[in-house]
Every structure is written in C-alpha cells, then in structure tokens.
Amino acid sequence: MAKIRPSQGSPYARIMGVGGYRPTRVVPNEVILETIDSSDEWIRSRSGIATRHWASDEETVAMMSIEASGKAIADAGITPEQIGGVIVSTVSHFKQTPAIATEIADRIGAGRPAAFDISAGCAGFGYGLTLAKGMVVEGSAEYVLVIGVERLSDLTDLEDRATAFLFGDGAGAVVVGPSQEPLIGPTVWGSEGDKSNTIMQTVPWDDYRDKKVEKFPALTQEGQAVFRWAVFEMAKIAQQALDAAGITSADLDVFIPHQANMRIIDSMVKTLKLPEHVTVARDVETTGNTSAASIPLAMERLLATGQAKSGDTALVIGFGAGLVYAATVVTLP
C-alpha cells in the first residue's frame, strides 16, 4: 500500500483582518410602521432595534461582499492574490448555481482559489470560520477569506408583524491565516433538525414559480420558541465553547453573539454570568438582524470604535435556521 504524504499546513490559524459593509440607506422603525400595526416603543422593547440598513439595487450580495472583503484583506496586510480560499455564507443569493463565491473571488483579483457558498443561516459565519481554520491548518490554503452576507430585505414580508422589523442587509468578512499559537479555539457546533420549522422560508421557490402562491417567499419564525431555545440552549453551547478553549468567562474581554435580538443578547449575558468588564456587542440596535453577516459586522464595529482592541479574547456564537449553531473563542485581529 502506497503511503500518502501528510498535509503541510500551519500549526494553528488566526483571524488576521476584518471588514464590513453596511448599505447607505438607514431605515428607522417609522418606515416599518407604515405596513404593520405596531409602535416604535413595541419594536424597541421586543427587539432593541431602532434602525436597520436596506440595500439599494446597486448594493448586491456581490457588491457588498467585495467592499467588505477589500477592507478585511487590507486589514490583514496581504494582497488578494494570496487568497487561497473564499467561503461565502448567505441565504439571499438567489442563483442556485454558480456559487457567488466564485464571482467574488474573480472580482477581488484572488486568482484561482477554492470558492464555495454555504447555507447555515445565522450560524454561517461560525461554520465558515471553522472550515477556513481547517484549510489553513491542513495546508490547502495559506489565507482564506470568510464572508457573511445577506440582503434579507429581499426576503422580508413587510406585512408580517412578527418579523417585518427584524431584518437588515450587509456584509462582513475576515481573513484567516497561519499562526504559531492557537488563536481560534475548538468549535462547538451542531444542529437540531427537529426544530427546523421554527425559522423557515414561507414557501419553496417552485411553489412561487408554479403559481401555487402569489406572494414571494419570505422568512418567518416562531418568535417565542426561538427566544427560549436561544437563551437557554445557546448559553449552554457558549459555555461548552469556553470549556473547549480551556478558559472561563473571567478570561473573556469581548462577547460577540449573533445579533438576533437585544433581549436574547441580554438574557445570554445574564445566563452566562459574564463579568462586568466583558464588552458585549449590541450592534443589533442600529443594524438589525443580518444573519450570517451579523458577527463580523459587530466585530468590525467594536474594533473601529475602540470598544474592543487587537489581541482581545472574544467568545463568538451564531445560531439560527436549521436550527443550527456554532460557537468558538477567538483572538481579535
């Protein structure tokens, strides 16, 4: 039997740079109230959201991704030609094939990297980060670009009182590269498919195509069920990620959960008993729920505003449709 030569990668991986893009249009709650029977006070009390960004026709999934990627690559101090892998997490690229990652790779000048899309909802950034880490350590790519991008305004039913106010658009990206020390911890990830109907697309695409329904597919969710699951079950997953990294909450500098809902974030902080010194990302107030983009967008804002700094230890956790989740501890770039 022939012996296969082992892979020659880096001992470890790290996040080297981060970038984000928010559409120029800022949409306050007052705009949402034009189509649903609610109030600004109700929306803020239920979600913590005051404004969100909605993309224009020109701000496509590709365009937003390219803008965020350019910032992340510059922040990492490398050139696009050095990118060996492009991973895009999105549920709002409406072409089944080819993957939008291939177009993005070409347009940023990355050459001929491995490029593919993943669909893991609001946990997509964590899934992509884990895959990128594996590629760097395995040696199939030295630098991997991970993008979370959504145009959820395309999938929002503005007449659905339960979800019309939740979603926003945007793109976040990070560059993952080699490291001589472990700066991305073990990932705790998984799925609970028996709960898949709690967050889902209202109807399949072919129902709309075949005119079985007249309304364009949108996102819907069972709010209370999702809330309970996120607060209680995801706090356990977050604790498992801390345990896997060999640290405690006292060792954390930053907590960056998926920006789903301010009440969920605050409840997780309480359940995890995070110390007061831990900076908590609350980007949801002005960005809304951007699914796979929410963690890198929140990470970029914390670093840009000085609320977090390079070298800080951060716990990141994403959770959403599937139901899927992914949590890990990282060192910020």
mmCIF file of C-alpha atoms in Angstrom:
data_model
loop_
_atom_site.group_PDB
_atom_site.id
_atom_site.type_symbol
_atom_site.label_atom_id
_atom_site.label_comp_id
_atom_site.label_asym_id
_atom_site.label_seq_id
_atom_site.Cartn_x
_atom_site.Cartn_y
_atom_site.Cartn_z
ATOM 1 C CA MET A 1 0.000 0.000 0.000
ATOM 2 C CA ALA A 2 1.378 3.375 -1.002
ATOM 3 C CA LYS A 3 1.971 5.941 1.717
ATOM 4 C CA ILE A 4 0.248 9.273 1.223
ATOM 5 C CA ARG A 5 2.342 12.299 2.055
ATOM 6 C CA PRO A 6 0.821 14.194 5.021
ATOM 7 C CA SER A 7 -0.531 17.711 4.563
ATOM 8 C CA GLN A 8 1.881 20.540 5.277
ATOM 9 C CA GLY A 9 -0.084 23.367 6.841
ATOM 10 C CA SER A 10 0.297 25.767 9.724
ATOM 11 C CA PRO A 11 0.229 24.504 13.315
ATOM 12 C CA TYR A 12 -2.655 26.867 14.048
ATOM 13 C CA ALA A 13 -4.820 29.570 12.470
ATOM 14 C CA ARG A 14 -5.908 33.077 13.385
ATOM 15 C CA ILE A 15 -8.155 35.894 12.233
ATOM 16 C CA MET A 16 -5.839 38.407 10.593
ATOM 17 C CA GLY A 17 -8.192 41.117 9.404
ATOM 18 C CA VAL A 18 -11.847 42.117 9.439
ATOM 19 C CA GLY A 19 -14.011 44.314 7.217
ATOM 20 C CA GLY A 20 -17.646 45.243 6.845
ATOM 21 C CA TYR A 21 -20.125 46.971 4.591
ATOM 22 C CA ARG A 22 -23.461 48.484 5.580
ATOM 23 C CA PRO A 23 -25.807 49.790 2.871
ATOM 24 C CA THR A 24 -26.125 53.554 2.718
ATOM 25 C CA ARG A 25 -29.891 53.623 3.323
ATOM 26 C CA VAL A 26 -30.788 53.738 7.014
ATOM 27 C CA VAL A 27 -34.350 52.618 7.735
ATOM 28 C CA PRO A 28 -35.919 53.732 11.050
ATOM 29 C CA ASN A 29 -38.795 51.937 12.720
ATOM 30 C CA GLU A 30 -41.188 54.590 11.432
ATOM 31 C CA VAL A 31 -40.815 53.156 7.918
ATOM 32 C CA ILE A 32 -41.691 49.658 9.168
ATOM 33 C CA LEU A 33 -44.783 51.048 10.886
ATOM 34 C CA GLU A 34 -46.192 52.072 7.522
ATOM 35 C CA THR A 35 -47.118 48.438 6.811
ATOM 36 C CA ILE A 36 -47.706 46.855 10.228
ATOM 37 C CA ASP A 37 -49.927 47.742 13.187
ATOM 38 C CA SER A 38 -47.336 48.366 15.877
ATOM 39 C CA SER A 39 -45.318 51.145 17.504
ATOM 40 C CA ASP A 40 -41.714 52.245 17.810
ATOM 41 C CA GLU A 41 -41.859 51.520 21.527
ATOM 42 C CA TRP A 42 -43.139 47.964 20.923
ATOM 43 C CA ILE A 43 -40.401 47.207 18.371
ATOM 44 C CA ARG A 44 -37.660 48.565 20.617
ATOM 45 C CA SER A 45 -38.948 46.713 23.690
ATOM 46 C CA ARG A 46 -39.284 43.403 21.840
ATOM 47 C CA SER A 47 -36.067 43.520 19.813
ATOM 48 C CA GLY A 48 -33.930 46.500 20.781
ATOM 49 C CA ILE A 49 -33.866 47.561 17.132
ATOM 50 C CA ALA A 50 -34.135 51.258 16.286
ATOM 51 C CA THR A 51 -32.796 51.258 12.718
ATOM 52 C CA ARG A 52 -31.512 48.871 10.088
ATOM 53 C CA HIS A 53 -29.791 49.174 6.698
ATOM 54 C CA TRP A 54 -31.523 48.155 3.456
ATOM 55 C CA ALA A 55 -29.633 47.684 0.211
ATOM 56 C CA SER A 56 -30.328 49.585 -2.988
ATOM 57 C CA ASP A 57 -30.485 47.851 -6.352
ATOM 58 C CA GLU A 58 -26.766 48.556 -6.816
ATOM 59 C CA GLU A 59 -25.839 47.117 -3.412
ATOM 60 C CA THR A 60 -25.976 43.483 -4.445
ATOM 61 C CA VAL A 61 -24.758 40.470 -2.487
ATOM 62 C CA ALA A 62 -21.589 40.501 -4.604
ATOM 63 C CA MET A 63 -21.001 44.263 -4.329
ATOM 64 C CA MET A 64 -21.387 44.310 -0.526
ATOM 65 C CA SER A 65 -19.140 41.261 -0.195
ATOM 66 C CA ILE A 66 -16.432 42.821 -2.347
ATOM 67 C CA GLU A 67 -16.447 46.022 -0.302
ATOM 68 C CA ALA A 68 -16.193 44.125 2.994
ATOM 69 C CA SER A 69 -13.538 41.792 1.590
ATOM 70 C CA GLY A 70 -11.342 44.634 0.397
ATOM 71 C CA LYS A 71 -11.284 46.095 3.898
ATOM 72 C CA ALA A 72 -10.537 42.711 5.500
ATOM 73 C CA ILE A 73 -7.699 41.956 3.079
ATOM 74 C CA ALA A 74 -6.145 45.395 3.637
ATOM 75 C CA ASP A 75 -6.545 44.981 7.405
ATOM 76 C CA ALA A 76 -4.763 41.611 7.199
ATOM 77 C CA GLY A 77 -1.850 43.175 5.342
ATOM 78 C CA ILE A 78 -1.922 40.769 2.411
ATOM 79 C CA THR A 79 -2.815 41.030 -1.271
ATOM 80 C CA PRO A 80 -5.849 39.466 -2.998
ATOM 81 C CA GLU A 81 -3.532 37.196 -4.981
ATOM 82 C CA GLN A 82 -2.535 35.465 -1.736
ATOM 83 C CA ILE A 83 -6.107 34.320 -1.009
ATOM 84 C CA GLY A 84 -6.340 30.559 -1.467
ATOM 85 C CA GLY A 85 -9.952 30.077 -0.456
ATOM 86 C CA VAL A 86 -13.185 32.082 -0.489
ATOM 87 C CA ILE A 87 -16.112 30.903 1.638
ATOM 88 C CA VAL A 88 -19.412 32.785 1.484
ATOM 89 C CA SER A 89 -22.269 32.168 3.891
ATOM 90 C CA THR A 90 -25.585 33.510 2.606
ATOM 91 C CA VAL A 91 -29.241 32.572 2.152
ATOM 92 C CA SER A 92 -30.082 35.561 -0.042
ATOM 93 C CA HIS A 93 -28.078 34.850 -3.213
ATOM 94 C CA PHE A 94 -30.941 33.904 -5.498
ATOM 95 C CA LYS A 95 -28.996 31.925 -8.091
ATOM 96 C CA GLN A 96 -28.845 28.266 -7.193
ATOM 97 C CA THR A 97 -25.622 27.978 -9.163
ATOM 98 C CA PRO A 98 -22.877 29.044 -9.649
ATOM 99 C CA ALA A 99 -21.775 29.948 -6.144
ATOM 100 C CA ILE A 100 -21.464 33.695 -5.595
ATOM 101 C CA ALA A 101 -18.065 32.969 -4.018
ATOM 102 C CA THR A 102 -16.595 32.300 -7.451
ATOM 103 C CA GLU A 103 -17.706 35.699 -8.781
ATOM 104 C CA ILE A 104 -16.397 37.459 -5.684
ATOM 105 C CA ALA A 105 -13.049 35.666 -5.916
ATOM 106 C CA ASP A 106 -12.637 36.782 -9.512
ATOM 107 C CA ARG A 107 -13.712 40.383 -8.932
ATOM 108 C CA ILE A 108 -11.357 40.946 -5.987
ATOM 109 C CA GLY A 109 -8.445 39.574 -8.041
ATOM 110 C CA ALA A 110 -7.850 36.469 -5.978
ATOM 111 C CA GLY A 111 -6.764 34.345 -8.934
ATOM 112 C CA ARG A 112 -7.951 30.738 -8.780
ATOM 113 C CA PRO A 113 -8.812 29.978 -5.147
ATOM 114 C CA ALA A 114 -11.161 27.312 -3.880
ATOM 115 C CA ALA A 115 -14.503 29.124 -3.744
ATOM 116 C CA PHE A 116 -17.878 27.949 -2.491
ATOM 117 C CA ASP A 117 -21.060 29.025 -0.700
ATOM 118 C CA ILE A 118 -22.539 27.545 2.446
ATOM 119 C CA SER A 119 -26.074 27.785 3.821
ATOM 120 C CA ALA A 120 -26.059 27.736 7.587
ATOM 121 C CA GLY A 121 -28.273 30.708 8.362
ATOM 122 C CA CYS A 122 -27.229 32.860 11.281
ATOM 123 C CA ALA A 123 -24.562 30.332 12.295
ATOM 124 C CA GLY A 124 -22.980 30.607 8.846
ATOM 125 C CA PHE A 125 -20.061 32.801 9.884
ATOM 126 C CA GLY A 126 -19.040 30.285 12.566
ATOM 127 C CA TYR A 127 -19.304 27.438 10.093
ATOM 128 C CA GLY A 128 -17.211 29.318 7.546
ATOM 129 C CA LEU A 129 -14.604 30.269 10.144
ATOM 130 C CA THR A 130 -14.242 26.636 11.178
ATOM 131 C CA LEU A 131 -13.849 25.464 7.589
ATOM 132 C CA ALA A 132 -11.266 28.186 6.922
ATOM 133 C CA LYS A 133 -9.295 27.211 10.009
ATOM 134 C CA GLY A 134 -9.219 23.611 8.779
ATOM 135 C CA MET A 135 -7.999 24.670 5.330
ATOM 136 C CA VAL A 136 -5.131 26.705 6.794
ATOM 137 C CA VAL A 137 -4.059 24.006 9.251
ATOM 138 C CA GLU A 138 -4.436 21.253 6.636
ATOM 139 C CA GLY A 139 -2.363 23.269 4.183
ATOM 140 C CA SER A 140 -4.757 23.526 1.246
ATOM 141 C CA ALA A 141 -4.736 27.333 1.535
ATOM 142 C CA GLU A 142 -2.480 29.782 3.339
ATOM 143 C CA TYR A 143 -5.092 32.540 3.561
ATOM 144 C CA VAL A 144 -8.861 32.081 3.433
ATOM 145 C CA LEU A 145 -11.469 34.804 3.047
ATOM 146 C CA VAL A 146 -14.681 34.153 5.013
ATOM 147 C CA ILE A 147 -17.713 36.292 4.140
ATOM 148 C CA GLY A 148 -21.117 36.522 5.758
ATOM 149 C CA VAL A 149 -23.506 38.494 3.553
ATOM 150 C CA GLU A 150 -27.254 38.990 3.369
ATOM 151 C CA ARG A 151 -29.903 41.065 1.583
ATOM 152 C CA LEU A 152 -32.680 39.983 3.912
ATOM 153 C CA SER A 153 -34.838 42.903 2.826
ATOM 154 C CA ASP A 154 -35.493 40.746 -0.254
ATOM 155 C CA LEU A 155 -36.921 38.025 1.996
ATOM 156 C CA THR A 156 -38.871 40.212 4.412
ATOM 157 C CA ASP A 157 -42.663 40.224 4.477
ATOM 158 C CA LEU A 158 -43.351 43.844 5.410
ATOM 159 C CA GLU A 159 -46.899 42.910 6.452
ATOM 160 C CA ASP A 160 -45.759 40.247 8.939
ATOM 161 C CA ARG A 161 -45.958 41.922 12.333
ATOM 162 C CA ALA A 162 -43.698 39.269 13.888
ATOM 163 C CA THR A 163 -40.730 39.694 11.542
ATOM 164 C CA ALA A 164 -41.072 42.865 9.443
ATOM 165 C CA PHE A 165 -38.909 44.899 11.817
ATOM 166 C CA LEU A 166 -36.160 42.329 12.366
ATOM 167 C CA PHE A 167 -34.043 42.041 9.261
ATOM 168 C CA GLY A 168 -31.317 44.156 7.719
ATOM 169 C CA ASP A 169 -28.729 43.940 4.966
ATOM 170 C CA GLY A 170 -24.940 43.976 4.998
ATOM 171 C CA ALA A 171 -21.695 42.061 4.614
ATOM 172 C CA GLY A 172 -18.868 41.193 6.964
ATOM 173 C CA ALA A 173 -15.603 39.468 6.111
ATOM 174 C CA VAL A 174 -12.484 38.160 7.803
ATOM 175 C CA VAL A 175 -9.178 36.798 6.554
ATOM 176 C CA VAL A 176 -7.990 33.618 8.274
ATOM 177 C CA GLY A 177 -4.296 32.792 8.038
ATOM 178 C CA PRO A 178 -1.442 30.852 9.663
ATOM 179 C CA SER A 179 -0.423 31.202 13.292
ATOM 180 C CA GLN A 180 2.233 29.719 15.550
ATOM 181 C CA GLU A 181 -0.151 29.732 18.505
ATOM 182 C CA PRO A 182 -3.816 28.741 18.865
ATOM 183 C CA LEU A 183 -5.816 31.949 18.290
ATOM 184 C CA ILE A 184 -9.028 30.252 17.088
ATOM 185 C CA GLY A 185 -10.340 27.758 19.602
ATOM 186 C CA PRO A 186 -12.210 24.486 19.065
ATOM 187 C CA THR A 187 -15.663 24.916 17.572
ATOM 188 C CA VAL A 188 -18.763 23.626 19.307
ATOM 189 C CA TRP A 189 -21.334 23.255 16.544
ATOM 190 C CA GLY A 190 -24.339 21.200 15.639
ATOM 191 C CA SER A 191 -27.973 21.160 14.590
ATOM 192 C CA GLU A 192 -31.440 20.380 15.922
ATOM 193 C CA GLY A 193 -33.403 19.492 12.820
ATOM 194 C CA ASP A 194 -36.496 18.567 14.784
ATOM 195 C CA LYS A 195 -36.938 22.317 15.334
ATOM 196 C CA SER A 196 -36.385 23.288 11.698
ATOM 197 C CA ASN A 197 -39.892 24.697 11.293
ATOM 198 C CA THR A 198 -39.329 27.411 13.903
ATOM 199 C CA ILE A 199 -37.362 29.546 11.411
ATOM 200 C CA MET A 200 -38.017 28.909 7.746
ATOM 201 C CA GLN A 201 -38.882 30.212 4.310
ATOM 202 C CA THR A 202 -42.647 30.549 3.980
ATOM 203 C CA VAL A 203 -42.941 28.534 0.744
ATOM 204 C CA PRO A 204 -40.431 26.793 -1.575
ATOM 205 C CA TRP A 205 -39.333 28.599 -4.716
ATOM 206 C CA ASP A 206 -41.125 26.179 -7.027
ATOM 207 C CA ASP A 207 -44.490 26.967 -5.400
ATOM 208 C CA TYR A 208 -43.989 30.576 -6.464
ATOM 209 C CA ARG A 209 -42.743 29.569 -9.901
ATOM 210 C CA ASP A 210 -45.706 27.266 -10.465
ATOM 211 C CA LYS A 211 -48.101 29.991 -9.274
ATOM 212 C CA LYS A 212 -49.349 27.894 -6.362
ATOM 213 C CA VAL A 213 -48.858 31.060 -4.314
ATOM 214 C CA GLU A 214 -48.863 34.697 -5.358
ATOM 215 C CA LYS A 215 -46.743 36.095 -2.550
ATOM 216 C CA PHE A 216 -42.954 35.998 -2.963
ATOM 217 C CA PRO A 217 -41.256 33.678 -0.417
ATOM 218 C CA ALA A 218 -40.208 35.335 2.829
ATOM 219 C CA LEU A 219 -38.675 34.411 6.161
ATOM 220 C CA THR A 220 -40.911 33.507 9.075
ATOM 221 C CA GLN A 221 -40.293 32.318 12.601
ATOM 222 C CA GLU A 222 -41.974 31.230 15.825
ATOM 223 C CA GLY A 223 -40.638 34.031 17.979
ATOM 224 C CA GLN A 224 -41.217 32.630 21.460
ATOM 225 C CA ALA A 225 -39.860 29.178 20.596
ATOM 226 C CA VAL A 226 -36.741 30.687 19.052
ATOM 227 C CA PHE A 227 -36.268 33.002 22.027
ATOM 228 C CA ARG A 228 -36.433 30.178 24.573
ATOM 229 C CA TRP A 229 -34.083 27.994 22.533
ATOM 230 C CA ALA A 230 -31.549 30.771 22.004
ATOM 231 C CA VAL A 231 -31.480 31.908 25.616
ATOM 232 C CA PHE A 232 -31.327 28.568 27.369
ATOM 233 C CA GLU A 233 -29.788 26.123 24.905
ATOM 234 C CA MET A 234 -27.294 28.505 23.297
ATOM 235 C CA ALA A 235 -25.986 29.666 26.652
ATOM 236 C CA LYS A 236 -25.033 26.027 27.240
ATOM 237 C CA ILE A 237 -23.264 25.889 23.861
ATOM 238 C CA ALA A 238 -21.423 29.115 24.646
ATOM 239 C CA GLN A 239 -20.234 27.622 27.935
ATOM 240 C CA GLN A 240 -19.072 24.485 26.117
ATOM 241 C CA ALA A 241 -17.005 26.673 23.774
ATOM 242 C CA LEU A 242 -15.355 28.341 26.772
ATOM 243 C CA ASP A 243 -14.635 24.925 28.285
ATOM 244 C CA ALA A 244 -13.225 23.621 24.994
ATOM 245 C CA ALA A 245 -10.888 26.615 24.797
ATOM 246 C CA GLY A 246 -9.754 25.999 28.367
ATOM 247 C CA ILE A 247 -10.858 29.376 29.705
ATOM 248 C CA THR A 248 -13.596 30.801 31.910
ATOM 249 C CA SER A 249 -15.873 33.787 31.436
ATOM 250 C CA ALA A 250 -13.483 35.771 33.661
ATOM 251 C CA ASP A 251 -10.811 35.380 30.958
ATOM 252 C CA LEU A 252 -13.012 36.957 28.286
ATOM 253 C CA ASP A 253 -12.634 40.506 27.052
ATOM 254 C CA VAL A 254 -15.455 40.503 24.496
ATOM 255 C CA PHE A 255 -18.698 38.640 23.798
ATOM 256 C CA ILE A 256 -19.971 38.735 20.195
ATOM 257 C CA PRO A 257 -23.215 36.780 19.851
ATOM 258 C CA HIS A 258 -25.323 36.685 16.713
ATOM 259 C CA GLN A 259 -27.212 39.976 16.592
ATOM 260 C CA ALA A 260 -30.687 38.481 16.562
ATOM 261 C CA ASN A 261 -32.460 40.409 19.261
ATOM 262 C CA MET A 262 -31.329 42.600 22.190
ATOM 263 C CA ARG A 263 -33.432 40.634 24.667
ATOM 264 C CA ILE A 264 -31.723 37.403 23.613
ATOM 265 C CA ILE A 265 -28.290 39.016 23.940
ATOM 266 C CA ASP A 266 -29.027 40.444 27.399
ATOM 267 C CA SER A 267 -30.530 37.162 28.597
ATOM 268 C CA MET A 268 -27.481 35.200 27.416
ATOM 269 C CA VAL A 269 -25.174 37.618 29.241
ATOM 270 C CA LYS A 270 -27.171 37.031 32.416
ATOM 271 C CA THR A 271 -27.339 33.245 31.996
ATOM 272 C CA LEU A 272 -23.597 33.029 31.312
ATOM 273 C CA LYS A 273 -22.924 35.331 34.290
ATOM 274 C CA LEU A 274 -20.451 37.357 32.285
ATOM 275 C CA PRO A 275 -18.339 39.732 34.393
ATOM 276 C CA GLU A 276 -18.942 43.475 34.027
ATOM 277 C CA HIS A 277 -15.577 44.002 32.327
ATOM 278 C CA VAL A 278 -16.656 41.946 29.281
ATOM 279 C CA THR A 279 -17.619 44.143 26.323
ATOM 280 C CA VAL A 280 -20.845 42.896 24.732
ATOM 281 C CA ALA A 281 -21.662 43.532 21.063
ATOM 282 C CA ARG A 282 -25.066 45.179 20.683
ATOM 283 C CA ASP A 283 -24.854 46.139 17.022
ATOM 284 C CA VAL A 284 -28.425 44.918 16.502
ATOM 285 C CA GLU A 285 -29.775 48.295 17.692
ATOM 286 C CA THR A 286 -28.684 50.095 14.521
ATOM 287 C CA THR A 287 -28.068 47.220 12.104
ATOM 288 C CA GLY A 288 -30.912 44.790 12.736
ATOM 289 C CA ASN A 289 -30.578 41.048 12.241
ATOM 290 C CA THR A 290 -28.242 40.452 9.290
ATOM 291 C CA SER A 291 -27.967 36.684 9.791
ATOM 292 C CA ALA A 292 -24.555 35.408 8.631
ATOM 293 C CA ALA A 293 -23.179 38.954 8.426
ATOM 294 C CA SER A 294 -24.023 39.938 11.990
ATOM 295 C CA ILE A 295 -20.956 38.628 13.852
ATOM 296 C CA PRO A 296 -18.238 40.019 11.544
ATOM 297 C CA LEU A 297 -20.133 43.326 11.257
ATOM 298 C CA ALA A 298 -20.344 43.579 15.042
ATOM 299 C CA MET A 299 -16.683 42.589 15.369
ATOM 300 C CA GLU A 300 -15.608 45.286 12.939
ATOM 301 C CA ARG A 301 -17.636 47.969 14.706
ATOM 302 C CA LEU A 302 -16.238 47.066 18.135
ATOM 303 C CA LEU A 303 -12.675 47.333 16.818
ATOM 304 C CA ALA A 304 -13.354 50.511 14.821
ATOM 305 C CA THR A 305 -14.910 52.302 17.793
ATOM 306 C CA GLY A 306 -12.260 51.159 20.276
ATOM 307 C CA GLN A 307 -14.720 49.170 22.377
ATOM 308 C CA ALA A 308 -12.510 46.163 21.635
ATOM 309 C CA LYS A 309 -8.846 46.028 20.708
ATOM 310 C CA SER A 310 -6.409 43.792 18.877
ATOM 311 C CA GLY A 311 -5.429 40.817 21.000
ATOM 312 C CA ASP A 312 -8.664 40.718 22.996
ATOM 313 C CA THR A 313 -10.151 37.307 23.721
ATOM 314 C CA ALA A 314 -13.670 37.034 22.320
ATOM 315 C CA LEU A 315 -16.421 34.432 22.509
ATOM 316 C CA VAL A 316 -18.459 34.313 19.296
ATOM 317 C CA ILE A 317 -21.658 32.325 18.830
ATOM 318 C CA GLY A 318 -24.105 32.147 15.949
ATOM 319 C CA PHE A 319 -27.467 30.377 15.944
ATOM 320 C CA GLY A 320 -30.481 30.253 13.684
ATOM 321 C CA ALA A 321 -32.473 28.489 10.981
ATOM 322 C CA GLY A 322 -31.995 24.753 10.874
ATOM 323 C CA LEU A 323 -31.795 25.015 13.825
ATOM 324 C CA VAL A 324 -28.008 25.251 13.685
ATOM 325 C CA TYR A 325 -25.349 26.768 15.918
ATOM 326 C CA ALA A 326 -21.595 27.336 16.128
ATOM 327 C CA ALA A 327 -19.510 28.822 18.942
ATOM 328 C CA THR A 328 -15.795 29.349 19.420
ATOM 329 C CA VAL A 329 -13.276 31.539 21.213
ATOM 330 C CA VAL A 330 -11.028 33.738 19.069
ATOM 331 C CA THR A 331 -8.315 36.334 19.499
ATOM 332 C CA LEU A 332 -9.320 39.548 17.757
ATOM 333 C CA PRO A 333 -7.048 40.778 14.939
#
